[in-house]
Amino acid sequence: VQKKIALTIDCIEDKINNVRGAVTMAYPMGLPDWDLARMALDEPIEKLKGTYLGGSVIDANDASLWACNKEFLRGQLVSDRLGSRNEKTKVIAKLTTKGAGPPAREPIVSEVERNAMSAFYFKRQEDLKQLAQADEDDYLNSEWADPKGMKRNLQGLNDVKAPGLRF
């Protein structure tokens, strides 16, 4: 999609041949008959129907395209449903079998965002616990809570340091 190149059967067969060559290089003695990778590469799609790989194979005549929780009708252009050709819109579309209903919706918050929010709220909860356990008179030792601080500041005595002398 990013390269804006149409997907063709020849392109798919070329990629399958690349995978087949990589498997042959990794396993020069060959894969056993029961191995699903061998079945997916060597046998026709009809034989994969009984395996878990067969669940992801959808016949082109029974396929239904869904986007924005709405089904696209055959012969209908994507631009009819989503806007003009020049609009910069990203859409997540899913294929299902006809009559299966709409596919599961995408989560609103991604996993990374959810983890960041959990960490933020956990840290905030820990801070609130520490504040609740803190003594109520802790602020009295702060510089901003000094009742004679303004007088010393106006007299210029803030930065005076004398041993044993305390203001």
Coordinates of N, CA, C and O in Angstrom, one line a residue:
V1 N 0.8 -1.2 0.0 CA 0.0 0.0 0.0 C 0.9 1.2 0.0 O 0.6 2.2 -0.7
Q2 N 1.9 1.3 0.8 CA 2.8 2.4 0.9 C 3.5 2.7 -0.4 O 3.8 3.8 -0.8
K3 N 3.8 1.6 -1.1 CA 4.5 1.8 -2.4 C 3.5 2.1 -3.5 O 3.9 2.4 -4.7
K4 N 2.2 2.0 -3.3 CA 1.2 2.2 -4.2 C 1.3 1.3 -5.5 O 1.2 1.8 -6.6
I5 N 1.6 0.1 -5.2 CA 1.7 -0.9 -6.3 C 0.5 -1.9 -6.1 O 0.3 -2.4 -5.0
A6 N -0.2 -2.2 -7.1 CA -1.3 -3.2 -7.1 C -0.7 -4.6 -6.8 O 0.3 -5.0 -7.3
L7 N -1.4 -5.3 -6.0 CA -1.1 -6.7 -5.7 C -1.6 -7.6 -6.7 O -2.8 -7.6 -7.1
T8 N -0.7 -8.5 -7.3 CA -1.1 -9.4 -8.3 C -0.7 -10.8 -7.9 O 0.0 -11.0 -7.0
I9 N -1.3 -11.8 -8.6 CA -1.0 -13.2 -8.3 C 0.5 -13.5 -8.5 O 1.1 -14.2 -7.7
D10 N 1.1 -12.9 -9.6 CA 2.5 -13.1 -9.8 C 3.4 -12.6 -8.7 O 4.3 -13.3 -8.3
C11 N 3.0 -11.5 -8.1 CA 3.7 -10.9 -7.0 C 3.6 -11.8 -5.8 O 4.6 -12.1 -5.1
I12 N 2.4 -12.3 -5.5 CA 2.2 -13.2 -4.4 C 3.0 -14.5 -4.6 O 3.7 -15.0 -3.6
E13 N 3.0 -15.1 -5.8 CA 3.7 -16.3 -6.0 C 5.2 -16.1 -5.9 O 5.9 -17.0 -5.4
D14 N 5.7 -14.9 -6.3 CA 7.1 -14.6 -6.1 C 7.5 -14.6 -4.7 O 8.5 -15.1 -4.2
K15 N 6.7 -14.0 -3.8 CA 7.0 -13.9 -2.4 C 6.9 -15.3 -1.7 O 7.7 -15.6 -0.9
I16 N 5.9 -16.1 -2.2 CA 5.9 -17.5 -1.7 C 7.1 -18.3 -2.1 O 7.6 -19.1 -1.3
N17 N 7.6 -18.1 -3.3 CA 8.8 -18.7 -3.7 C 10.0 -18.3 -2.9 O 10.9 -19.1 -2.6
N18 N 10.1 -17.0 -2.5 CA 11.1 -16.5 -1.7 C 11.1 -17.2 -0.3 O 12.1 -17.6 0.2
V19 N 9.9 -17.4 0.3 CA 9.8 -18.0 1.6 C 10.1 -19.5 1.4 O 10.8 -20.1 2.3
R20 N 9.7 -20.1 0.3 CA 10.0 -21.5 0.1 C 11.5 -21.7 0.0 O 12.1 -22.7 0.5
G21 N 12.2 -20.8 -0.7 CA 13.7 -20.9 -0.8 C 14.4 -20.7 0.6 O 15.3 -21.4 0.9
A22 N 13.8 -19.8 1.4 CA 14.4 -19.6 2.7 C 14.2 -20.8 3.6 O 15.1 -21.2 4.4
V23 N 13.1 -21.5 3.5 CA 12.8 -22.7 4.3 C 13.7 -23.8 3.8 O 14.2 -24.6 4.6
T24 N 13.9 -23.9 2.5 CA 14.8 -24.9 1.9 C 16.2 -24.7 2.4 O 17.0 -25.7 2.7
M25 N 16.7 -23.5 2.5 CA 18.0 -23.2 3.0 C 18.1 -23.5 4.5 O 19.2 -24.0 5.0
A26 N 17.1 -23.2 5.3 CA 17.1 -23.4 6.7 C 17.0 -24.9 7.0 O 17.6 -25.4 8.0
Y27 N 16.2 -25.6 6.2 CA 16.0 -27.1 6.5 C 16.4 -27.8 5.2 O 15.5 -28.2 4.4
P28 N 17.7 -28.1 4.9 CA 18.0 -28.7 3.7 C 17.5 -30.2 3.5 O 17.3 -30.7 2.4
M29 N 17.2 -30.8 4.7 CA 16.7 -32.2 4.6 C 15.2 -32.2 4.4 O 14.6 -33.2 4.1
G30 N 14.6 -31.0 4.4 CA 13.1 -30.9 4.2 C 12.4 -30.9 5.5 O 12.8 -31.4 6.5
L31 N 11.2 -30.4 5.5 CA 10.3 -30.4 6.6 C 9.5 -31.7 6.6 O 9.2 -32.3 5.6
P32 N 9.0 -32.2 7.8 CA 8.2 -33.4 7.9 C 6.8 -33.1 7.2 O 6.4 -32.0 7.1
D33 N 6.1 -34.2 6.9 CA 4.8 -34.1 6.2 C 3.8 -33.4 7.1 O 2.9 -32.7 6.6
W34 N 3.9 -33.5 8.4 CA 2.9 -32.9 9.3 C 3.1 -31.4 9.6 O 2.3 -30.8 10.2
D35 N 4.2 -30.9 9.2 CA 4.6 -29.5 9.5 C 3.7 -28.5 8.7 O 3.5 -28.7 7.5
L36 N 3.1 -27.6 9.4 CA 2.2 -26.6 8.8 C 2.9 -25.7 7.8 O 2.2 -25.3 6.8
A37 N 4.1 -25.4 8.0 CA 4.8 -24.5 7.0 C 5.0 -25.2 5.7 O 4.8 -24.6 4.6
R38 N 5.3 -26.5 5.8 CA 5.4 -27.3 4.5 C 4.1 -27.4 3.8 O 4.0 -27.3 2.6
M39 N 3.0 -27.6 4.6 CA 1.7 -27.7 4.0 C 1.3 -26.4 3.4 O 0.7 -26.4 2.3
A40 N 1.6 -25.3 4.0 CA 1.2 -24.0 3.5 C 2.0 -23.7 2.2 O 1.4 -23.1 1.3
L41 N 3.2 -24.2 2.1 CA 4.0 -23.8 0.9 C 3.8 -24.8 -0.2 O 3.9 -24.4 -1.4
D42 N 3.5 -26.1 0.0 CA 3.5 -27.1 -1.0 C 2.1 -27.5 -1.5 O 2.0 -27.9 -2.6
E43 N 1.2 -27.5 -0.6 CA -0.1 -28.0 -0.9 C -1.1 -26.9 -1.3 O -0.9 -25.8 -0.9
P44 N -2.1 -27.2 -2.1 CA -3.1 -26.2 -2.5 C -3.9 -25.7 -1.2 O -3.9 -26.4 -0.2
I45 N -4.5 -24.6 -1.4 CA -5.2 -23.9 -0.3 C -6.4 -24.8 0.2 O -6.7 -24.8 1.4
E46 N -7.0 -25.6 -0.6 CA -8.1 -26.4 -0.2 C -7.8 -27.4 0.9 O -8.6 -27.7 1.7
K47 N -6.5 -27.9 0.9 CA -6.1 -28.9 1.9 C -5.8 -28.2 3.2 O -5.7 -28.9 4.2
L48 N -5.7 -26.9 3.2 CA -5.4 -26.2 4.5 C -6.7 -25.9 5.3 O -6.6 -25.4 6.4
K49 N -7.9 -26.2 4.7 CA -9.1 -25.8 5.4 C -9.3 -26.4 6.8 O -9.8 -25.9 7.7
G50 N -8.7 -27.6 7.0 CA -8.8 -28.3 8.3 C -7.9 -27.8 9.4 O -8.0 -28.1 10.5
T51 N -6.9 -27.0 9.0 CA -5.9 -26.6 10.0 C -6.2 -25.2 10.4 O -7.1 -24.5 9.9
Y52 N -5.4 -24.7 11.4 CA -5.7 -23.3 11.8 C -5.2 -22.3 10.8 O -5.7 -21.2 10.8
L53 N -4.4 -22.7 9.8 CA -4.0 -21.8 8.7 C -5.2 -21.6 7.8 O -5.4 -20.6 7.2
G54 N -6.1 -22.6 7.7 CA -7.3 -22.5 6.9 C -8.3 -21.5 7.3 O -9.1 -21.0 6.5
G55 N -8.3 -21.1 8.6 CA -9.2 -20.1 9.1 C -9.0 -18.7 8.5 O -9.9 -17.9 8.5
S56 N -7.7 -18.4 8.1 CA -7.4 -17.1 7.6 C -7.6 -17.1 6.1 O -7.4 -16.0 5.5
V57 N -7.9 -18.2 5.4 CA -8.1 -18.2 4.0 C -9.6 -17.9 3.7 O -10.5 -18.7 4.2
I58 N -9.9 -16.9 2.9 CA -11.2 -16.6 2.5 C -11.4 -16.6 1.0 O -10.5 -16.0 0.3
D59 N -12.4 -17.3 0.6 CA -12.6 -17.4 -0.9 C -13.0 -16.0 -1.4 O -13.8 -15.3 -0.7
A60 N -12.6 -15.7 -2.6 CA -12.8 -14.4 -3.1 C -14.3 -14.1 -3.4 O -14.8 -13.0 -3.2
N61 N -15.1 -15.2 -3.7 CA -16.5 -15.0 -3.9 C -17.3 -14.9 -2.6 O -18.4 -14.3 -2.6
D62 N -16.7 -15.4 -1.5 CA -17.4 -15.3 -0.2 C -16.9 -14.2 0.6 O -17.3 -14.0 1.8
A63 N -16.0 -13.3 0.1 CA -15.4 -12.3 0.9 C -16.2 -11.1 1.0 O -17.0 -10.7 0.1
S64 N -16.1 -10.4 2.1 CA -16.9 -9.1 2.3 C -15.9 -8.1 3.0 O -15.2 -8.5 4.0
L65 N -15.8 -6.9 2.4 CA -14.9 -5.9 2.9 C -15.6 -5.0 3.9 O -16.7 -4.5 3.6
W66 N -15.0 -4.8 5.1 CA -15.6 -3.9 6.1 C -14.7 -2.8 6.4 O -13.5 -3.0 6.6
A67 N -15.2 -1.6 6.6 CA -14.4 -0.4 7.0 C -15.4 0.5 7.7 O -16.5 0.7 7.3
C68 N -14.9 1.1 8.8 CA -15.8 2.0 9.6 C -17.1 1.3 10.0 O -18.1 2.0 10.1
N69 N -17.0 0.1 10.3 CA -18.1 -0.7 10.8 C -19.3 -0.8 9.8 O -20.4 -0.9 10.1
K70 N -18.9 -0.6 8.5 CA -19.9 -0.7 7.4 C -19.4 -1.6 6.3 O -18.2 -1.6 6.0
E71 N -20.3 -2.4 5.7 CA -19.9 -3.3 4.7 C -19.9 -2.6 3.3 O -20.8 -1.9 3.0
F72 N -18.8 -2.9 2.6 CA -18.7 -2.4 1.2 C -19.5 -3.4 0.3 O -19.3 -4.6 0.4
L73 N -20.2 -2.8 -0.6 CA -20.9 -3.7 -1.6 C -20.0 -3.9 -2.8 O -19.2 -3.1 -3.1
R74 N -20.2 -5.1 -3.4 CA -19.4 -5.4 -4.6 C -19.7 -4.4 -5.7 O -20.8 -4.0 -6.0
G75 N -18.6 -3.9 -6.4 CA -18.8 -3.0 -7.4 C -18.7 -1.5 -6.9 O -18.6 -0.6 -7.7
Q76 N -18.8 -1.3 -5.7 CA -18.8 0.0 -5.1 C -17.3 0.5 -4.9 O -16.5 -0.3 -4.5
L77 N -17.0 1.7 -5.3 CA -15.7 2.2 -5.2 C -15.4 2.6 -3.7 O -16.3 3.0 -3.0
V78 N -14.2 2.5 -3.3 CA -13.8 2.9 -2.0 C -14.0 4.4 -1.8 O -14.4 4.9 -0.8
S79 N -13.8 5.2 -2.9 CA -13.9 6.6 -2.8 C -15.4 7.0 -2.6 O -15.7 8.1 -2.1
D80 N -16.3 6.2 -3.0 CA -17.8 6.5 -2.8 C -18.1 6.5 -1.3 O -18.9 7.2 -0.8
R81 N -17.4 5.6 -0.6 CA -17.7 5.5 0.8 C -16.8 6.4 1.7 O -17.2 6.9 2.7
L82 N -15.6 6.6 1.3 CA -14.6 7.3 2.2 C -14.2 8.7 1.7 O -13.6 9.4 2.5
G83 N -14.6 9.1 0.5 CA -14.2 10.5 0.1 C -13.5 10.4 -1.2 O -13.3 9.4 -1.9
S84 N -13.0 11.6 -1.6 CA -12.4 11.8 -2.9 C -11.0 11.1 -3.0 O -10.5 10.7 -1.9
R85 N -10.4 11.0 -4.2 CA -9.1 10.4 -4.4 C -8.0 11.1 -3.7 O -7.0 10.5 -3.3
N86 N -8.1 12.4 -3.6 CA -7.0 13.2 -3.1 C -7.0 13.4 -1.6 O -6.2 14.1 -1.0
E87 N -8.0 12.8 -0.9 CA -8.1 13.0 0.5 C -7.1 12.1 1.2 O -6.9 11.0 0.9
K88 N -6.4 12.7 2.2 CA -5.4 11.9 2.9 C -6.0 11.3 4.1 O -5.9 11.7 5.3
T89 N -6.6 10.1 3.9 CA -7.3 9.4 5.0 C -6.8 8.0 5.1 O -6.6 7.4 4.1
K90 N -6.5 7.6 6.3 CA -6.1 6.2 6.6 C -7.2 5.5 7.2 O -7.9 5.9 8.1
V91 N -7.5 4.3 6.6 CA -8.6 3.5 7.0 C -8.1 2.1 7.2 O -7.3 1.5 6.5
I92 N -8.6 1.5 8.3 CA -8.3 0.0 8.6 C -9.5 -0.7 8.0 O -10.6 -0.6 8.5
A93 N -9.3 -1.6 7.0 CA -10.3 -2.4 6.4 C -10.0 -3.8 6.7 O -8.9 -4.2 6.8
K94 N -11.1 -4.6 6.9 CA -10.9 -6.0 7.2 C -11.8 -6.9 6.3 O -12.9 -6.4 5.9
L95 N -11.3 -8.1 5.9 CA -12.1 -9.0 5.1 C -12.7 -10.1 6.1 O -12.1 -10.6 7.0
T96 N -14.0 -10.3 5.8 CA -14.7 -11.4 6.5 C -15.4 -12.2 5.5 O -15.6 -11.8 4.3
T97 N -16.0 -13.3 5.9 CA -16.9 -14.1 5.0 C -18.2 -13.4 5.0 O -18.6 -12.7 6.0
K98 N -19.0 -13.6 3.9 CA -20.3 -13.0 3.8 C -21.2 -13.6 4.9 O -21.2 -14.8 5.2
G99 N -22.0 -12.7 5.5 CA -23.0 -13.2 6.5 C -22.4 -13.4 7.9 O -23.1 -13.7 8.8
A100 N -21.0 -13.1 8.0 CA -20.4 -13.3 9.3 C -20.6 -12.1 10.2 O -20.3 -12.1 11.4
G101 N -21.0 -11.0 9.6 CA -21.2 -9.7 10.4 C -19.9 -8.9 10.5 O -18.9 -9.3 9.9
P102 N -20.0 -7.8 11.1 CA -18.8 -7.0 11.2 C -17.7 -7.6 12.0 O -18.0 -8.3 13.0
P103 N -16.4 -7.4 11.7 CA -15.3 -7.9 12.5 C -15.2 -7.1 13.8 O -15.8 -6.1 13.9
A104 N -14.4 -7.6 14.7 CA -14.1 -6.9 15.9 C -13.5 -5.6 15.7 O -12.7 -5.4 14.8
R105 N -13.9 -4.6 16.5 CA -13.4 -3.2 16.4 C -12.0 -3.1 16.9 O -11.6 -3.9 17.8
E106 N -11.3 -2.1 16.4 CA -10.0 -1.9 16.8 C -10.1 -1.2 18.2 O -11.0 -0.4 18.4
P107 N -9.1 -1.4 19.1 CA -9.1 -0.7 20.4 C -8.9 0.8 20.2 O -8.1 1.2 19.4
I108 N -9.6 1.6 21.0 CA -9.5 3.0 21.0 C -8.1 3.5 21.4 O -7.5 4.3 20.9
V109 N -7.6 2.9 22.5 CA -6.3 3.2 23.1 C -5.4 2.1 22.8 O -5.7 0.9 23.0
S110 N -4.2 2.4 22.2 CA -3.2 1.4 21.9 C -2.6 0.8 23.1 O -2.7 1.4 24.2
E111 N -1.9 -0.3 23.0 CA -1.2 -0.9 24.1 C -0.2 0.0 24.7 O 0.0 0.1 26.0
V112 N 0.6 0.7 23.9 CA 1.6 1.6 24.4 C 1.0 2.7 25.2 O 1.5 3.1 26.3
E113 N -0.1 3.3 24.7 CA -0.7 4.4 25.4 C -1.3 3.9 26.7 O -1.3 4.6 27.7
R114 N -1.9 2.7 26.7 CA -2.5 2.2 27.9 C -1.5 1.9 29.0 O -1.7 2.3 30.2
N115 N -0.3 1.4 28.6 CA 0.8 1.2 29.5 C 1.3 2.6 30.1 O 1.6 2.7 31.3
A116 N 1.4 3.6 29.3 CA 1.8 4.9 29.7 C 0.8 5.5 30.7 O 1.2 6.1 31.8
M117 N -0.5 5.4 30.4 CA -1.5 5.9 31.3 C -1.5 5.1 32.7 O -1.6 5.7 33.7
S118 N -1.3 3.8 32.6 CA -1.2 3.0 33.9 C 0.0 3.4 34.7 O -0.2 3.6 35.9
A119 N 1.1 3.7 34.1 CA 2.3 4.1 34.8 C 2.1 5.5 35.4 O 2.5 5.7 36.6
F120 N 1.5 6.4 34.7 CA 1.2 7.7 35.2 C 0.3 7.7 36.4 O 0.6 8.3 37.5
Y121 N -0.8 6.9 36.3 CA -1.8 6.9 37.4 C -1.2 6.1 38.6 O -1.5 6.5 39.8
F122 N -0.4 5.1 38.4 CA 0.3 4.4 39.5 C 1.2 5.4 40.3 O 1.2 5.4 41.5
K123 N 2.0 6.2 39.5 CA 2.9 7.1 40.1 C 2.1 8.2 40.9 O 2.5 8.6 42.0
R124 N 1.0 8.6 40.3 CA 0.2 9.7 41.0 C -0.4 9.1 42.3 O -0.5 9.8 43.3
Q125 N -0.8 7.8 42.2 CA -1.4 7.2 43.4 C -0.4 7.1 44.5 O -0.7 7.3 45.7
E126 N 0.8 6.7 44.1 CA 1.9 6.6 45.1 C 2.2 8.0 45.7 O 2.5 8.1 47.0
D127 N 2.2 9.0 44.9 CA 2.5 10.4 45.4 C 1.4 10.8 46.4 O 1.6 11.4 47.5
L128 N 0.1 10.5 46.1 CA -1.0 10.8 47.0 C -0.9 10.0 48.3 O -1.2 10.6 49.4
K129 N -0.4 8.8 48.3 CA -0.2 8.0 49.5 C 0.8 8.7 50.4 O 0.7 8.7 51.6
Q130 N 2.0 9.1 49.7 CA 3.0 9.8 50.5 C 2.5 11.1 51.1 O 2.9 11.4 52.2
L131 N 1.7 11.8 50.4 CA 1.2 13.1 50.9 C 0.3 12.8 52.1 O 0.2 13.5 53.1
A132 N -0.5 11.7 52.0 CA -1.4 11.4 53.1 C -0.6 11.0 54.4 O -1.1 11.2 55.5
Q133 N 0.5 10.3 54.2 CA 1.3 9.8 55.3 C 2.2 10.9 55.9 O 2.7 10.8 57.0
A134 N 2.4 12.0 55.2 CA 3.3 13.0 55.6 C 2.7 13.7 56.8 O 1.5 13.9 56.9
D135 N 3.6 14.2 57.7 CA 3.1 15.0 58.9 C 2.6 16.3 58.4 O 3.1 16.9 57.5
E136 N 1.6 16.8 59.1 CA 0.9 18.0 58.7 C 1.8 19.3 58.9 O 1.6 20.3 58.4
D137 N 2.8 19.2 59.8 CA 3.6 20.3 60.2 C 4.9 20.4 59.4 O 5.8 21.2 59.7
D138 N 5.1 19.5 58.4 CA 6.3 19.5 57.6 C 6.5 20.8 56.8 O 7.7 21.2 56.6
Y139 N 5.5 21.5 56.4 CA 5.6 22.7 55.7 C 6.2 23.9 56.5 O 6.7 24.8 56.0
L140 N 6.1 23.8 57.8 CA 6.6 24.8 58.7 C 8.1 25.0 58.6 O 8.6 26.1 58.9
N141 N 8.8 24.0 58.2 CA 10.3 24.2 58.0 C 10.7 24.7 56.7 O 11.8 25.0 56.4
S142 N 9.7 25.0 55.8 CA 10.0 25.5 54.5 C 10.3 27.0 54.6 O 9.8 27.7 55.4
E143 N 11.1 27.5 53.6 CA 11.4 28.9 53.5 C 10.2 29.8 53.3 O 10.1 30.9 53.8
W144 N 9.3 29.3 52.5 CA 8.1 30.1 52.1 C 7.1 30.2 53.3 O 6.2 31.1 53.3
A145 N 7.2 29.4 54.3 CA 6.3 29.5 55.5 C 6.9 30.2 56.6 O 6.4 30.3 57.7
D146 N 8.1 30.9 56.5 CA 8.7 31.6 57.5 C 8.0 33.0 57.8 O 7.9 33.8 56.9
P147 N 7.4 33.2 59.0 CA 6.6 34.4 59.2 C 7.5 35.7 59.2 O 7.0 36.8 59.0
K148 N 8.8 35.6 59.5 CA 9.7 36.7 59.5 C 10.5 36.9 58.2 O 11.4 37.7 58.2
G149 N 10.2 36.1 57.2 CA 10.9 36.1 56.0 C 10.8 37.4 55.2 O 11.8 37.9 54.7
M150 N 9.7 38.1 55.2 CA 9.5 39.3 54.5 C 10.3 40.4 55.2 O 11.0 41.2 54.5
K151 N 10.3 40.4 56.5 CA 11.1 41.5 57.2 C 12.6 41.3 56.9 O 13.3 42.3 56.7
R152 N 13.1 40.1 57.0 CA 14.5 39.8 56.7 C 14.9 40.2 55.3 O 15.9 40.7 55.0
N153 N 14.0 39.9 54.4 CA 14.2 40.2 52.9 C 14.3 41.7 52.7 O 15.1 42.2 52.0
L154 N 13.4 42.5 53.4 CA 13.4 43.9 53.2 C 14.6 44.6 53.9 O 15.1 45.6 53.4
Q155 N 15.1 44.0 54.9 CA 16.3 44.5 55.6 C 17.6 44.0 55.0 O 18.7 44.4 55.4
G156 N 17.5 43.0 54.1 CA 18.7 42.5 53.4 C 19.4 41.5 54.2 O 20.6 41.3 54.1
L157 N 18.7 40.8 55.2 CA 19.4 39.9 56.0 C 19.2 38.4 55.6 O 19.5 37.5 56.3
N158 N 18.6 38.2 54.4 CA 18.4 36.8 54.0 C 19.6 36.0 53.8 O 19.7 34.8 54.1
D159 N 20.7 36.6 53.2 CA 21.9 35.9 52.9 C 23.0 36.0 53.9 O 24.1 35.5 53.7
V160 N 22.7 36.6 55.1 CA 23.7 36.7 56.1 C 23.8 35.4 56.9 O 22.8 34.8 57.4
K161 N 25.0 34.9 56.9 CA 25.3 33.6 57.6 C 26.3 33.9 58.8 O 27.4 34.4 58.5
A162 N 25.9 33.6 60.0 CA 26.7 33.8 61.1 C 26.7 32.5 61.9 O 25.6 32.0 62.2
P163 N 27.8 32.0 62.4 CA 27.8 30.8 63.2 C 27.1 31.1 64.5 O 27.4 32.0 65.2
G164 N 26.2 30.2 64.9 CA 25.5 30.3 66.1 C 24.4 31.3 66.1 O 23.6 31.4 67.1
L165 N 24.2 32.1 65.1 CA 23.2 33.1 65.0 C 22.0 32.6 64.2 O 22.2 32.1 63.1
R166 N 20.9 32.7 64.7 CA 19.7 32.1 64.0 C 18.6 33.1 64.0 O 18.3 33.7 65.0
F167 N 18.0 33.3 62.8 CA 16.9 34.3 62.7 C 15.6 33.6 62.6 O 15.4 32.6 62.0

